[in-house]
Amino acid sequence: MHENQRAGMFQPHDTALHQPHVGAPRNRVDGRAKVTGAARYAAEYTAPDLAYGHVVSGAIAKGRIRSIDISAAMAVPGVVQVFTHENRPRTAWRSKAYQDEVAPPGTPFRPLYDEKILYSGQPVALVVAEDSEIARYAASLVRVTYEEEKHETDLAKVRAQAYKPPKTRSGMAPPAPRGDAEAGFGAAPVKVDESYRIAIEHHNPMELHASTVVWEGGGRITVYDKIQGVQNTQSYITHVFGLSKDDVHVKSPFVGGAFGSGLRPQYQLFLAVMAALELKRSVRVMLTRDQMFTFTYRPDALQDMAIAANPDGELQAIRHDVIGNTSTFEDYQESIVSWSAMMYHCDNVATTYKLAQTDTYTPGDMRAPGAPTGMFALESAMDELSYRLGMDPLQLRLKNYAEINEGDGKPFTSKELRAAYQLGAERFGWARRNPKPRSMKEGRELIGWGMASGMWEAQMQKTTARATLTIDGKLEVGTATADIGTGTYTILTQIAADALGLPMEKVTALVGDSKLPFSPVEGGSWAAASAGTAVHLACNTVREQLFKYARGMDGSPLANAEIGRVAFRNGRMELISDPSRFVTIQDAMRAGAVDRIEAEETGSPSRITQLRYAAYTHSAIFAEVRVDEELGRIRVTRIVDAVAAGRILNPKTARSQILGGVVFGIGMALTEESMMDHHLGRFMNHNYAEYHIPVNADVHDIDVIFVEEHEDKINPIGVKGLGEIGIVGTAAAIANAVFHATGKRVRHLPITVDRLLEMEDAD
């Protein structure tokens, strides 16, 4: 760990003196490969003698398999094997072996483990055949009889059995209460006490989950997996199947979206590896779109939110109680209530978080897990409170602005939310808003303006990167992190190019390979800070060695120079005060008698910073909706999202990240809903036709503003994550705009036509 990290503050490195790429809107370096089809995904790799597996999904929500008849499937020409719980190869028996890097407390789901059925859609067999269509047809011939047990998938019906998790997932414990929320609420003259809920959502990335396992012989395999962390997949395989790391090579150079569904190894990986090892041949298993609804999802949550203020808008109490659903075999937890404890200044705050078990698969992290859920309740309640006070919603938030993290009393490493409010409001034209609901209209459309705040953790994880400079002036950097479409390849290339003063075309970034230096799973919006810092440090070590060779040359023009007085640009090192005095990369390496310089460095978060400060990204979202007064049809016609996220490495890819998050928020607010038939215990709209996501016609003007924010404490490159802040608060801003337009307060998302029309005018 570097000294500046121990001190808890990072000093700008001299590379900042000349950085033509970092901070500039560069095109994606992997863009051409993606648009031409050269980029290959997990199900697009092939191998000699490749077999295809098709999963047979269970039909009941709870019970056991009484019998399973595979004879008809086995009789189909081209079928190689049908695996069930009765004939599967032996794997690890301890549940701990199945716990991956991000597994919640409990016993992970173990495919084909026994005859028990834990949820509807659970895999009950795998048909392996010479052709994918043969496998799919044969799978339809597998006959399973069940012994059903009574199931329960309705969270509302099991809320009485809610419990505090016996083991708390890291960082998920509700903050300690402060003051007396009950007394504060009771004494306050203006209050809101309501319940809020967001429908279960499924991740639904474009790329289906798939694993292609290539049999290399001798017990060795190469695995192409749809995963957000190749070393997580590798570790899972070695523990479950008793293999060594040397025998398992995992690659995932491109991921076609994941949004958290790729954090954990999903069941197709287990089945593909199992089949390949048993058959000693290459096997691919790809899930169908229907089967994409048979594992992780954003959990259900029952939220009770009470908030109270004095007539001048000063908050007197906040109480936020949540019951989230989890499976019967794992305690999945989210940070839902913590935002209510730290977003605004309030002396009396109490929060609770409990779980209740439903007969479903374990929920999972889905883009900004917990934050959009909790912030929807908080920001909706704040909006409701503003109307009861007769106060502008933005002014109410400024009145109760938190100068520190109210949850733990720590100062922020940086916070420019005030500036985000100001810039966003100015760009949106918030001052022209008529505060009265139903007061703004054009034709038969009611116009509503709403706003909300956003907040997400600015994290950094321990990550290692390698940098290799060759005498031809080319630089290669690599770390095992993933690029799930966020632009990781590009920002790592920019950081590396600036460090050595090279054009981006001379730099190659490698990710998504288990043989690369260590990286945690790509999630939590920490990839840019973590992988970027590691690459930054590795390249700086290469710089220092290169400069040492340059200074040591006979008659070197840099003999008496310090590295801080030298600019690395155009493939050479030159004095900033006199660019005519320079040494080229090639000459320096020849002087050092080397044809390559390689360095591997690890970036770690500062423990002192973590103890002393709170690190978060903030945003202010302003939304305009138009609602057809007769039909109830809602259009989100305009959104301004002002984001304070430290240094922006690439405004072009950064803007894309926020755009994607905002569209996610539109889906949460208006369209996305996984509909459970509680009688069957099964999600019914398991396809793109009936699970509605926003499409081009639903997305109008989205204006992204990046607020200038200096960050020098959480990492050396001064960045905060962007992948998730775009969704946080967006649904709340839209819901608040719908109320302003219609006078109807919908507290259960999505706001569909039927929900809107059945509502009475509120407030």
PDB file of N, CA and C in Angstrom, residues 415-470:
ATOM      1  N   LYS A 415     -19.129  16.102  -1.547  1.00  0.00           N
ATOM      2  CA  LYS A 415     -20.573  16.111  -1.786  1.00  0.00           C
ATOM      3  C   LYS A 415     -20.956  17.417  -2.463  1.00  0.00           C
ATOM      4  N   GLU A 416     -21.433  17.301  -3.689  1.00  0.00           N
ATOM      5  CA  GLU A 416     -21.856  18.480  -4.449  1.00  0.00           C
ATOM      6  C   GLU A 416     -23.331  18.375  -4.827  1.00  0.00           C
ATOM      7  N   LEU A 417     -24.135  17.842  -3.905  1.00  0.00           N
ATOM      8  CA  LEU A 417     -25.560  17.694  -4.184  1.00  0.00           C
ATOM      9  C   LEU A 417     -26.252  19.050  -4.301  1.00  0.00           C
ATOM     10  N   ARG A 418     -25.822  20.041  -3.526  1.00  0.00           N
ATOM     11  CA  ARG A 418     -26.410  21.377  -3.670  1.00  0.00           C
ATOM     12  C   ARG A 418     -26.250  21.885  -5.101  1.00  0.00           C
ATOM     13  N   ALA A 419     -25.055  21.712  -5.620  1.00  0.00           N
ATOM     14  CA  ALA A 419     -24.801  22.150  -6.998  1.00  0.00           C
ATOM     15  C   ALA A 419     -25.643  21.347  -7.985  1.00  0.00           C
ATOM     16  N   ALA A 420     -25.821  20.051  -7.703  1.00  0.00           N
ATOM     17  CA  ALA A 420     -26.655  19.222  -8.573  1.00  0.00           C
ATOM     18  C   ALA A 420     -28.098  19.721  -8.564  1.00  0.00           C
ATOM     19  N   TYR A 421     -28.622  20.043  -7.377  1.00  0.00           N
ATOM     20  CA  TYR A 421     -29.974  20.616  -7.291  1.00  0.00           C
ATOM     21  C   TYR A 421     -30.074  21.880  -8.138  1.00  0.00           C
ATOM     22  N   GLN A 422     -29.091  22.764  -7.976  1.00  0.00           N
ATOM     23  CA  GLN A 422     -29.132  24.057  -8.658  1.00  0.00           C
ATOM     24  C   GLN A 422     -29.044  23.895 -10.172  1.00  0.00           C
ATOM     25  N   LEU A 423     -28.048  23.146 -10.617  1.00  0.00           N
ATOM     26  CA  LEU A 423     -27.847  23.001 -12.061  1.00  0.00           C
ATOM     27  C   LEU A 423     -29.002  22.245 -12.702  1.00  0.00           C
ATOM     28  N   GLY A 424     -29.481  21.196 -12.024  1.00  0.00           N
ATOM     29  CA  GLY A 424     -30.593  20.433 -12.569  1.00  0.00           C
ATOM     30  C   GLY A 424     -31.855  21.261 -12.660  1.00  0.00           C
ATOM     31  N   ALA A 425     -32.144  22.019 -11.614  1.00  0.00           N
ATOM     32  CA  ALA A 425     -33.342  22.854 -11.605  1.00  0.00           C
ATOM     33  C   ALA A 425     -33.280  23.925 -12.681  1.00  0.00           C
ATOM     34  N   GLU A 426     -32.112  24.535 -12.848  1.00  0.00           N
ATOM     35  CA  GLU A 426     -31.964  25.570 -13.875  1.00  0.00           C
ATOM     36  C   GLU A 426     -32.156  24.991 -15.264  1.00  0.00           C
ATOM     37  N   ARG A 427     -31.520  23.854 -15.534  1.00  0.00           N
ATOM     38  CA  ARG A 427     -31.640  23.237 -16.859  1.00  0.00           C
ATOM     39  C   ARG A 427     -33.088  22.800 -17.129  1.00  0.00           C
ATOM     40  N   PHE A 428     -33.759  22.309 -16.100  1.00  0.00           N
ATOM     41  CA  PHE A 428     -35.124  21.815 -16.259  1.00  0.00           C
ATOM     42  C   PHE A 428     -36.138  22.954 -16.359  1.00  0.00           C
ATOM     43  N   GLY A 429     -35.829  24.078 -15.749  1.00  0.00           N
ATOM     44  CA  GLY A 429     -36.782  25.179 -15.681  1.00  0.00           C
ATOM     45  C   GLY A 429     -37.741  25.049 -14.520  1.00  0.00           C
ATOM     46  N   TRP A 430     -37.276  24.479 -13.419  1.00  0.00           N
ATOM     47  CA  TRP A 430     -38.113  24.170 -12.262  1.00  0.00           C
ATOM     48  C   TRP A 430     -38.810  25.416 -11.701  1.00  0.00           C
ATOM     49  N   ALA A 431     -38.207  26.571 -11.822  1.00  0.00           N
ATOM     50  CA  ALA A 431     -38.785  27.798 -11.261  1.00  0.00           C
ATOM     51  C   ALA A 431     -40.106  28.159 -11.931  1.00  0.00           C
ATOM     52  N   ARG A 432     -40.353  27.646 -13.131  1.00  0.00           N
ATOM     53  CA  ARG A 432     -41.597  27.956 -13.850  1.00  0.00           C
ATOM     54  C   ARG A 432     -42.735  27.013 -13.474  1.00  0.00           C
ATOM     55  N   ARG A 433     -42.491  26.103 -12.550  1.00  0.00           N
ATOM     56  CA  ARG A 433     -43.500  25.107 -12.168  1.00  0.00           C
ATOM     57  C   ARG A 433     -44.632  25.750 -11.376  1.00  0.00           C
ATOM     58  N   ASN A 434     -45.862  25.465 -11.808  1.00  0.00           N
ATOM     59  CA  ASN A 434     -47.024  25.839 -11.018  1.00  0.00           C
ATOM     60  C   ASN A 434     -47.205  24.756  -9.959  1.00  0.00           C
ATOM     61  N   PRO A 435     -47.148  25.082  -8.676  1.00  0.00           N
ATOM     62  CA  PRO A 435     -47.134  24.034  -7.647  1.00  0.00           C
ATOM     63  C   PRO A 435     -48.441  23.273  -7.489  1.00  0.00           C
ATOM     64  N   LYS A 436     -49.530  23.781  -8.006  1.00  0.00           N
ATOM     65  CA  LYS A 436     -50.825  23.149  -7.790  1.00  0.00           C
ATOM     66  C   LYS A 436     -51.003  21.932  -8.695  1.00  0.00           C
ATOM     67  N   PRO A 437     -51.368  20.768  -8.141  1.00  0.00           N
ATOM     68  CA  PRO A 437     -51.645  19.591  -8.988  1.00  0.00           C
ATOM     69  C   PRO A 437     -52.754  19.884  -9.985  1.00  0.00           C
ATOM     70  N   ARG A 438     -52.602  19.289 -11.173  1.00  0.00           N
ATOM     71  CA  ARG A 438     -53.567  19.399 -12.271  1.00  0.00           C
ATOM     72  C   ARG A 438     -53.648  20.821 -12.837  1.00  0.00           C
ATOM     73  N   SER A 439     -52.654  21.642 -12.553  1.00  0.00           N
ATOM     74  CA  SER A 439     -52.703  23.035 -13.001  1.00  0.00           C
ATOM     75  C   SER A 439     -52.044  23.252 -14.360  1.00  0.00           C
ATOM     76  N   MET A 440     -51.236  22.295 -14.803  1.00  0.00           N
ATOM     77  CA  MET A 440     -50.509  22.450 -16.063  1.00  0.00           C
ATOM     78  C   MET A 440     -51.091  21.472 -17.076  1.00  0.00           C
ATOM     79  N   LYS A 441     -51.517  22.009 -18.226  1.00  0.00           N
ATOM     80  CA  LYS A 441     -52.226  21.173 -19.184  1.00  0.00           C
ATOM     81  C   LYS A 441     -51.989  21.669 -20.598  1.00  0.00           C
ATOM     82  N   GLU A 442     -51.967  20.731 -21.538  1.00  0.00           N
ATOM     83  CA  GLU A 442     -51.862  21.066 -22.955  1.00  0.00           C
ATOM     84  C   GLU A 442     -52.737  20.086 -23.725  1.00  0.00           C
ATOM     85  N   GLY A 443     -53.777  20.608 -24.365  1.00  0.00           N
ATOM     86  CA  GLY A 443     -54.723  19.715 -25.024  1.00  0.00           C
ATOM     87  C   GLY A 443     -55.433  18.860 -23.994  1.00  0.00           C
ATOM     88  N   ARG A 444     -55.432  17.565 -24.224  1.00  0.00           N
ATOM     89  CA  ARG A 444     -56.066  16.677 -23.244  1.00  0.00           C
ATOM     90  C   ARG A 444     -55.045  16.002 -22.334  1.00  0.00           C
ATOM     91  N   GLU A 445     -53.815  16.499 -22.400  1.00  0.00           N
ATOM     92  CA  GLU A 445     -52.762  15.933 -21.562  1.00  0.00           C
ATOM     93  C   GLU A 445     -52.486  16.826 -20.353  1.00  0.00           C
ATOM     94  N   LEU A 446     -52.492  16.212 -19.193  1.00  0.00           N
ATOM     95  CA  LEU A 446     -52.064  16.868 -17.967  1.00  0.00           C
ATOM     96  C   LEU A 446     -50.541  16.791 -17.895  1.00  0.00           C
ATOM     97  N   ILE A 447     -49.898  17.876 -17.499  1.00  0.00           N
ATOM     98  CA  ILE A 447     -48.438  17.931 -17.431  1.00  0.00           C
ATOM     99  C   ILE A 447     -48.019  17.979 -15.968  1.00  0.00           C
ATOM    100  N   GLY A 448     -47.080  17.140 -15.614  1.00  0.00           N
ATOM    101  CA  GLY A 448     -46.600  17.112 -14.243  1.00  0.00           C
ATOM    102  C   GLY A 448     -45.093  17.210 -14.169  1.00  0.00           C
ATOM    103  N   TRP A 449     -44.614  17.955 -13.172  1.00  0.00           N
ATOM    104  CA  TRP A 449     -43.178  18.071 -12.921  1.00  0.00           C
ATOM    105  C   TRP A 449     -42.896  17.551 -11.516  1.00  0.00           C
ATOM    106  N   GLY A 450     -41.955  16.631 -11.432  1.00  0.00           N
ATOM    107  CA  GLY A 450     -41.567  16.081 -10.143  1.00  0.00           C
ATOM    108  C   GLY A 450     -40.064  15.975 -10.036  1.00  0.00           C
ATOM    109  N   MET A 451     -39.573  15.847  -8.828  1.00  0.00           N
ATOM    110  CA  MET A 451     -38.125  15.722  -8.634  1.00  0.00           C
ATOM    111  C   MET A 451     -37.854  14.795  -7.459  1.00  0.00           C
ATOM    112  N   ALA A 452     -36.604  14.341  -7.397  1.00  0.00           N
ATOM    113  CA  ALA A 452     -36.167  13.462  -6.312  1.00  0.00           C
ATOM    114  C   ALA A 452     -34.656  13.526  -6.215  1.00  0.00           C
ATOM    115  N   SER A 453     -34.151  13.048  -5.097  1.00  0.00           N
ATOM    116  CA  SER A 453     -32.703  12.955  -4.882  1.00  0.00           C
ATOM    117  C   SER A 453     -32.243  11.527  -5.128  1.00  0.00           C
ATOM    118  N   GLY A 454     -30.966  11.382  -5.466  1.00  0.00           N
ATOM    119  CA  GLY A 454     -30.356  10.066  -5.634  1.00  0.00           C
ATOM    120  C   GLY A 454     -29.079   9.971  -4.817  1.00  0.00           C
ATOM    121  N   MET A 455     -28.775   8.768  -4.367  1.00  0.00           N
ATOM    122  CA  MET A 455     -27.572   8.560  -3.549  1.00  0.00           C
ATOM    123  C   MET A 455     -27.138   7.114  -3.698  1.00  0.00           C
ATOM    124  N   TRP A 456     -25.849   6.880  -3.909  1.00  0.00           N
ATOM    125  CA  TRP A 456     -25.318   5.537  -4.024  1.00  0.00           C
ATOM    126  C   TRP A 456     -23.888   5.512  -3.506  1.00  0.00           C
ATOM    127  N   GLU A 457     -23.477   4.359  -3.015  1.00  0.00           N
ATOM    128  CA  GLU A 457     -22.145   4.206  -2.439  1.00  0.00           C
ATOM    129  C   GLU A 457     -21.038   4.419  -3.485  1.00  0.00           C
ATOM    130  N   ALA A 458     -20.003   5.118  -3.086  1.00  0.00           N
ATOM    131  CA  ALA A 458     -18.806   5.250  -3.914  1.00  0.00           C
ATOM    132  C   ALA A 458     -17.759   4.310  -3.334  1.00  0.00           C
ATOM    133  N   GLN A 459     -17.639   3.143  -3.933  1.00  0.00           N
ATOM    134  CA  GLN A 459     -16.804   2.101  -3.360  1.00  0.00           C
ATOM    135  C   GLN A 459     -15.538   1.855  -4.182  1.00  0.00           C
ATOM    136  N   MET A 460     -14.592   1.230  -3.515  1.00  0.00           N
ATOM    137  CA  MET A 460     -13.384   0.732  -4.166  1.00  0.00           C
ATOM    138  C   MET A 460     -13.052  -0.602  -3.518  1.00  0.00           C
ATOM    139  N   GLN A 461     -12.661  -1.578  -4.326  1.00  0.00           N
ATOM    140  CA  GLN A 461     -12.304  -2.905  -3.834  1.00  0.00           C
ATOM    141  C   GLN A 461     -10.849  -3.217  -4.192  1.00  0.00           C
ATOM    142  N   LYS A 462     -10.240  -4.035  -3.377  1.00  0.00           N
ATOM    143  CA  LYS A 462      -8.860  -4.449  -3.642  1.00  0.00           C
ATOM    144  C   LYS A 462      -8.776  -5.143  -4.995  1.00  0.00           C
ATOM    145  N   THR A 463      -7.900  -4.651  -5.860  1.00  0.00           N
ATOM    146  CA  THR A 463      -7.769  -5.157  -7.227  1.00  0.00           C
ATOM    147  C   THR A 463      -6.308  -5.082  -7.657  1.00  0.00           C
ATOM    148  N   THR A 464      -5.897  -6.056  -8.426  1.00  0.00           N
ATOM    149  CA  THR A 464      -4.522  -6.103  -8.939  1.00  0.00           C
ATOM    150  C   THR A 464      -4.536  -5.997 -10.455  1.00  0.00           C
ATOM    151  N   ALA A 465      -3.562  -5.298 -11.007  1.00  0.00           N
ATOM    152  CA  ALA A 465      -3.434  -5.164 -12.463  1.00  0.00           C
ATOM    153  C   ALA A 465      -1.982  -5.319 -12.868  1.00  0.00           C
ATOM    154  N   ARG A 466      -1.814  -5.720 -14.102  1.00  0.00           N
ATOM    155  CA  ARG A 466      -0.476  -5.880 -14.682  1.00  0.00           C
ATOM    156  C   ARG A 466      -0.348  -4.940 -15.879  1.00  0.00           C
ATOM    157  N   ALA A 467       0.808  -4.315 -16.004  1.00  0.00           N
ATOM    158  CA  ALA A 467       1.102  -3.464 -17.154  1.00  0.00           C
ATOM    159  C   ALA A 467       2.403  -3.932 -17.783  1.00  0.00           C
ATOM    160  N   THR A 468       2.392  -4.078 -19.104  1.00  0.00           N
ATOM    161  CA  THR A 468       3.580  -4.538 -19.825  1.00  0.00           C
ATOM    162  C   THR A 468       3.849  -3.612 -21.005  1.00  0.00           C
ATOM    163  N   LEU A 469       4.994  -2.948 -20.967  1.00  0.00           N
ATOM    164  CA  LEU A 469       5.417  -2.056 -22.043  1.00  0.00           C
ATOM    165  C   LEU A 469       6.508  -2.749 -22.848  1.00  0.00           C
ATOM    166  N   THR A 470       6.355  -2.794 -24.155  1.00  0.00           N
ATOM    167  CA  THR A 470       7.369  -3.414 -25.021  1.00  0.00           C
ATOM    168  C   THR A 470       8.107  -2.341 -25.811  1.00  0.00           C
TER     169      THR A 470
END
